[in-house]
C-alpha positions as MATLAB code, in Angstrom:
seq = 'MRNEKKDLGEQEKTREKHSFVICADTQFGILMDGIPMKEPNWDTEVDLSRRAVEKINAMKPKPLFVCVCGDLVDTESSFSSAIASWKKIMRQWEHEVIMDQQNRDWKKVWAQLDPSIALVCLCGNHDVGNRPTEASIDVFRESFGDEYLSFWANGTYNICINNVLFFDPTGAPKMFEEQLDWLQDRLEYATKEKARQIFVFGHYPWFLYHEDEDDDRVVSTSSPPVGWGTPGAAFKDSYFNIPLENRKFVLSLFRKHNVKACFSGHFHQNLVSKTSWGMDMIITGPLSLVLKSNGKPKSTEPDLNGMRVVEVGDMEFTHRFVPL';
ca = [
      28.099   30.466   45.242;
      28.450   34.013   43.967;
      29.972   36.118   46.691;
      31.303   33.898   49.439;
      34.720   34.561   50.824;
      35.668   31.068   49.711;
      34.248   29.596   46.502;
      33.410   25.929   46.129;
      35.924   23.626   44.501;
      39.665   23.054   44.630;
      41.589   26.268   45.084;
      44.838   24.353   45.505;
      46.268   22.205   42.745;
      45.565   18.583   43.708;
      46.553   16.698   40.535;
      49.014   17.131   37.688;
      46.264   17.843   35.162;
      42.526   17.666   34.719;
      39.961   17.928   31.966;
      36.539   19.374   31.373;
      34.033   19.170   28.533;
      32.258   21.924   26.635;
      28.887   21.255   24.995;
      26.686   23.869   23.380;
      23.294   24.467   21.824;
      21.582   21.232   22.762;
      18.497   23.305   21.863;
      15.685   20.783   22.162;
      13.129   21.812   19.508;
      15.247   23.732   16.977;
      14.936   21.132   14.234;
      11.145   21.325   14.189;
      11.511   25.093   13.709;
      12.590   24.573   10.120;
      11.818   20.985    9.114;
       8.217   20.048    8.313;
       7.106   17.318   10.686;
       3.842   15.441   10.854;
       4.166   15.499   14.642;
       6.593   18.205   15.830;
       9.135   16.774   18.255;
      12.709   17.057   19.469;
      13.626   13.376   19.344;
      16.790   13.970   17.307;
      18.108   16.553   19.760;
      17.337   14.214   22.668;
      19.314   11.463   20.945;
      22.307   13.749   20.322;
      22.431   14.751   23.994;
      22.038   11.144   25.086;
      24.967   10.113   22.897;
      27.057   12.977   24.269;
      26.321   11.917   27.841;
      27.285    8.337   27.034;
      30.569    9.454   25.434;
      31.403   11.693   28.407;
      30.611    8.928   30.904;
      33.004    6.615   29.034;
      35.952    9.038   29.299;
      38.963    7.815   31.278;
      39.920    9.614   33.385;
      36.591   11.343   33.825;
      36.384   15.127   33.390;
      35.894   17.257   36.480;
      32.916   19.026   34.960;
      30.800   19.576   31.861;
      29.665   23.068   30.926;
      26.722   23.317   28.524;
      27.095   26.804   27.100;
      23.488   27.838   26.680;
      20.476   27.284   24.450;
      19.598   24.181   26.378;
      16.158   24.290   24.741;
      14.550   26.260   21.939;
      11.032   27.502   22.566;
      11.362   30.587   24.784;
       8.089   32.490   24.397;
       9.528   35.723   22.945;
      10.550   33.898   19.754;
       7.045   34.099   18.309;
       8.329   35.672   15.075;
      10.904   32.968   14.402;
      11.052   31.034   11.161;
       8.699   28.272   12.278;
       5.130   29.083   11.236;
       3.718   27.205   14.227;
       5.393   29.670   16.585;
       3.602   32.603   14.963;
       0.118   31.280   15.672;
       0.694   30.022   19.208;
      -0.215   31.984   22.287;
       2.387   32.687   24.958;
       1.051   30.124   27.398;
       1.355   27.451   24.705;
       5.018   28.384   24.156;
       5.543   28.142   27.906;
       3.985   24.669   28.077;
       6.263   23.437   25.278;
       9.336   25.013   26.850;
       8.517   23.465   30.211;
       8.339   20.023   28.589;
      11.621   20.655   26.762;
      13.262   21.630   30.068;
      11.992   18.477   31.756;
      13.158   16.281   28.885;
      16.555   17.982   28.953;
      17.027   17.329   32.652;
      15.923   13.708   32.253;
      18.645   13.092   29.639;
      21.435   14.974   31.387;
      20.585   13.394   34.751;
      22.272   10.298   33.302;
      25.656   12.044   33.494;
      27.994   10.209   35.869;
      27.379   11.682   39.348;
      31.120   12.234   39.836;
      31.071   14.802   36.994;
      29.731   18.262   37.847;
      27.220   19.720   35.383;
      27.125   23.479   34.754;
      24.083   24.778   32.839;
      24.314   28.232   31.270;
      21.455   30.125   29.667;
      21.333   31.148   26.021;
      19.065   33.489   24.133;
      16.654   30.641   23.413;
      16.406   30.032   27.162;
      15.868   33.650   28.288;
      15.147   35.577   25.066;
      17.197   37.869   22.830;
      16.233   40.664   25.236;
      16.220   38.938   28.635;
      13.929   40.209   31.359;
      13.861   39.559   35.076;
      10.882   37.278   34.486;
      12.558   35.213   31.739;
      15.741   34.849   33.791;
      13.688   33.757   36.818;
      12.124   31.005   34.691;
      15.599   29.718   33.871;
      16.667   29.909   37.507;
      13.646   27.886   38.591;
      14.603   25.110   36.191;
      18.405   25.137   36.266;
      19.632   27.269   39.188;
      21.934   30.301   39.110;
      22.615   31.633   35.631;
      26.038   32.925   36.646;
      28.498   31.451   39.130;
      32.174   30.742   39.727;
      34.250   27.905   41.131;
      37.762   26.584   41.595;
      38.957   23.410   39.855;
      42.446   22.081   40.507;
      43.910   25.542   41.032;
      42.121   27.150   38.063;
      39.317   29.661   38.439;
      36.206   29.254   36.312;
      33.725   32.076   35.770;
      30.359   31.231   34.201;
      28.208   34.155   33.134;
      24.876   35.014   31.592;
      26.276   37.011   28.714;
      22.932   37.114   26.922;
      22.501   40.213   29.079;
      25.633   41.668   27.487;
      24.030   41.256   24.050;
      21.039   43.340   25.166;
      20.797   44.549   28.779;
      17.776   46.825   28.246;
      15.191   44.316   29.511;
      16.903   43.811   32.868;
      19.345   46.709   33.438;
      19.607   46.182   37.190;
      20.474   42.505   36.780;
      23.040   43.444   34.137;
      24.757   45.954   36.438;
      24.732   43.480   39.321;
      26.359   40.807   37.189;
      28.941   43.225   35.775;
      29.935   44.259   39.322;
      30.098   40.600   40.289;
      32.281   39.785   37.265;
      34.782   42.509   38.164;
      34.847   41.277   41.753;
      35.448   37.652   40.729;
      38.278   38.594   38.366;
      39.946   40.659   41.067;
      39.497   37.788   43.515;
      41.017   35.245   41.103;
      44.003   37.517   40.504;
      44.502   38.157   44.206;
      44.320   34.440   44.983;
      46.839   33.693   42.210;
      44.674   31.388   40.128;
      46.891   29.322   37.847;
      44.559   29.973   34.918;
      41.261   31.843   34.556;
      38.592   30.525   32.190;
      35.322   32.284   31.300;
      32.229   30.511   29.982;
      29.140   32.012   28.334;
      26.670   31.465   25.529;
      27.617   34.255   23.142;
      31.094   34.542   21.666;
      32.493   37.940   22.615;
      33.693   38.149   19.013;
      34.007   35.833   16.028;
      37.151   36.837   14.159;
      38.617   39.964   15.732;
      38.228   41.597   19.132;
      37.356   44.983   17.552;
      34.930   43.719   14.912;
      31.618   45.513   14.443;
      28.609   44.874   12.221;
      30.224   46.672    9.284;
      33.201   44.315    9.368;
      31.242   41.093    9.823;
      29.395   40.784    6.520;
      29.365   36.997    6.167;
      26.309   34.791    6.703;
      25.694   31.290    8.045;
      23.367   28.838    6.345;
      21.456   25.863    7.755;
      21.470   22.490    6.002;
      19.248   22.075    2.960;
      15.725   21.260    4.074;
      15.728   23.416    7.187;
      13.796   26.656    6.751;
      12.952   28.345    3.487;
      15.269   27.913    0.465;
      18.223   30.268    0.781;
      17.660   30.904    4.500;
      20.712   32.398    6.223;
      21.659   34.240    9.402;
      23.918   37.284    9.476;
      27.089   36.358   11.328;
      26.930   39.695   13.150;
      23.935   38.209   14.996;
      26.280   35.810   16.769;
      28.675   38.115   18.648;
      28.373   40.629   21.486;
      27.963   44.215   20.203;
      31.250   46.109   20.228;
      29.989   48.798   22.612;
      29.126   46.137   25.221;
      32.233   44.065   24.506;
      35.052   46.568   24.892;
      34.936   47.043   28.653;
      34.598   43.343   29.387;
      37.543   42.468   27.160;
      39.590   45.148   28.914;
      38.833   43.356   32.198;
      39.842   40.025   30.694;
      43.096   41.537   29.478;
      43.838   43.179   32.831;
      43.321   39.906   34.700;
      44.997   37.674   32.134;
      42.000   35.512   31.308;
      43.373   32.508   29.468;
      40.358   31.592   27.341;
      36.652   32.161   26.835;
      34.386   29.281   25.810;
      31.002   29.671   24.118;
      28.479   28.248   21.702;
      25.683   30.129   19.848;
      27.428   30.127   16.440;
      26.348   26.517   15.771;
      29.764   25.707   14.305;
      33.360   25.509   15.454;
      35.589   28.561   15.420;
      38.762   29.399   17.341;
      40.096   32.965   17.373;
      42.565   34.896   19.512;
      42.862   38.443   20.840;
      45.864   40.644   20.174;
      47.116   39.861   23.698;
      46.699   36.101   23.363;
      43.339   35.197   24.923;
      41.586   32.388   23.069;
      37.943   32.755   22.010;
      36.831   29.148   21.543;
      33.411   28.490   20.011;
      32.094   24.934   20.083;
      29.705   23.427   17.570;
      26.202   22.297   18.580;
      24.402   19.199   19.725;
      21.571   20.204   17.387;
      21.379   22.152   14.113;
      24.755   22.770   12.419;
      25.305   26.007   10.486;
      28.055   26.842    7.987;
      29.445   30.341    7.497;
      30.669   31.629    4.150;
      33.134   33.937    5.885;
      34.944   31.562    8.199;
      38.630   30.816    7.591;
      39.566   27.259    6.784;
      39.641   25.141    9.912;
      40.977   21.745   10.876;
      37.854   21.186   12.974;
      34.825   19.723   11.189;
      31.446   21.411   11.476;
      29.586   18.480   12.941;
      27.628   17.612   16.068;
      30.000   17.020   18.926;
      31.690   18.378   22.038;
      35.009   19.848   23.075;
      37.419   18.188   25.481;
      39.762   20.568   27.287;
      42.920   19.222   28.945;
      44.325   21.570   31.585;
      47.912   21.478   32.770;
      49.754   23.696   35.223;
      49.870   26.962   33.264;
      48.613   25.820   29.870;
      45.745   23.946   28.257;
      44.907   22.119   25.037;
      41.547   21.377   23.470;
      40.070   19.256   20.735;
      36.637   18.903   19.169;
      35.233   15.390   19.394;
      32.461   14.573   16.888;
      29.705   12.261   18.061;
];
């Protein structure tokens, strides 16, 4: 699907409007990372995904596709130093066994999605590691297929990328360069073919608040709910964006080719920002652990478990967050 002369999907506009759904951070296993459990499990995350699938299946009209923006599961083997004490004492093969079961459980739940709705599965850092390698990416491919791809939908062009590599490309530099070349090619193709709108999907937000933000400017932190992790546990918000040095060139491409919006997860809460030239950076809250930042501007969207419904018209789109 990556480099054909003609991508799959509907290059021509075939209906007045269409919709798609964004889900993020289903992350089977994250709750047991921080909540003491007699028998560690991911039953709550399974239930949240099951409810999301049921809600999507009930939509009328049905969306053309659902994109799950990464962190499908939690227990990628390189996270041995994570908060959960059980991760620190497990050997790599034990992590791999757990992750394999999480992957199988994930596919069992999401296989219940109505067959008329396409399902796009993107990788997150908990699927391929904070520093992805060729081996970790191959594991994802074996379970879920290509980690980056593109397709037409009702005259719009949709580019889905593995932007975990843009957070840290050092573990798989060749794969990073190949994907960057591919991204430039797909943007040029979409422009040449006069796509009505171009949308980009990935796990990481390219930025949180401002396109030029760096670690010095993002000083806020995000906290989990009481009871998860140690008292006072928090994550630096600078952990959740793409480093400025890796972001600048990609955003310049998006600006050149008039990308309408980027969709992501990873932040575990809702946030909508905009570039100086008008591209939306739309972050969708999780189907697992919800975080709350102390630096986020007031929002009309609640920080709850849910999904985002995107309605696409001719040259415009609207979106809304739908709590479960």
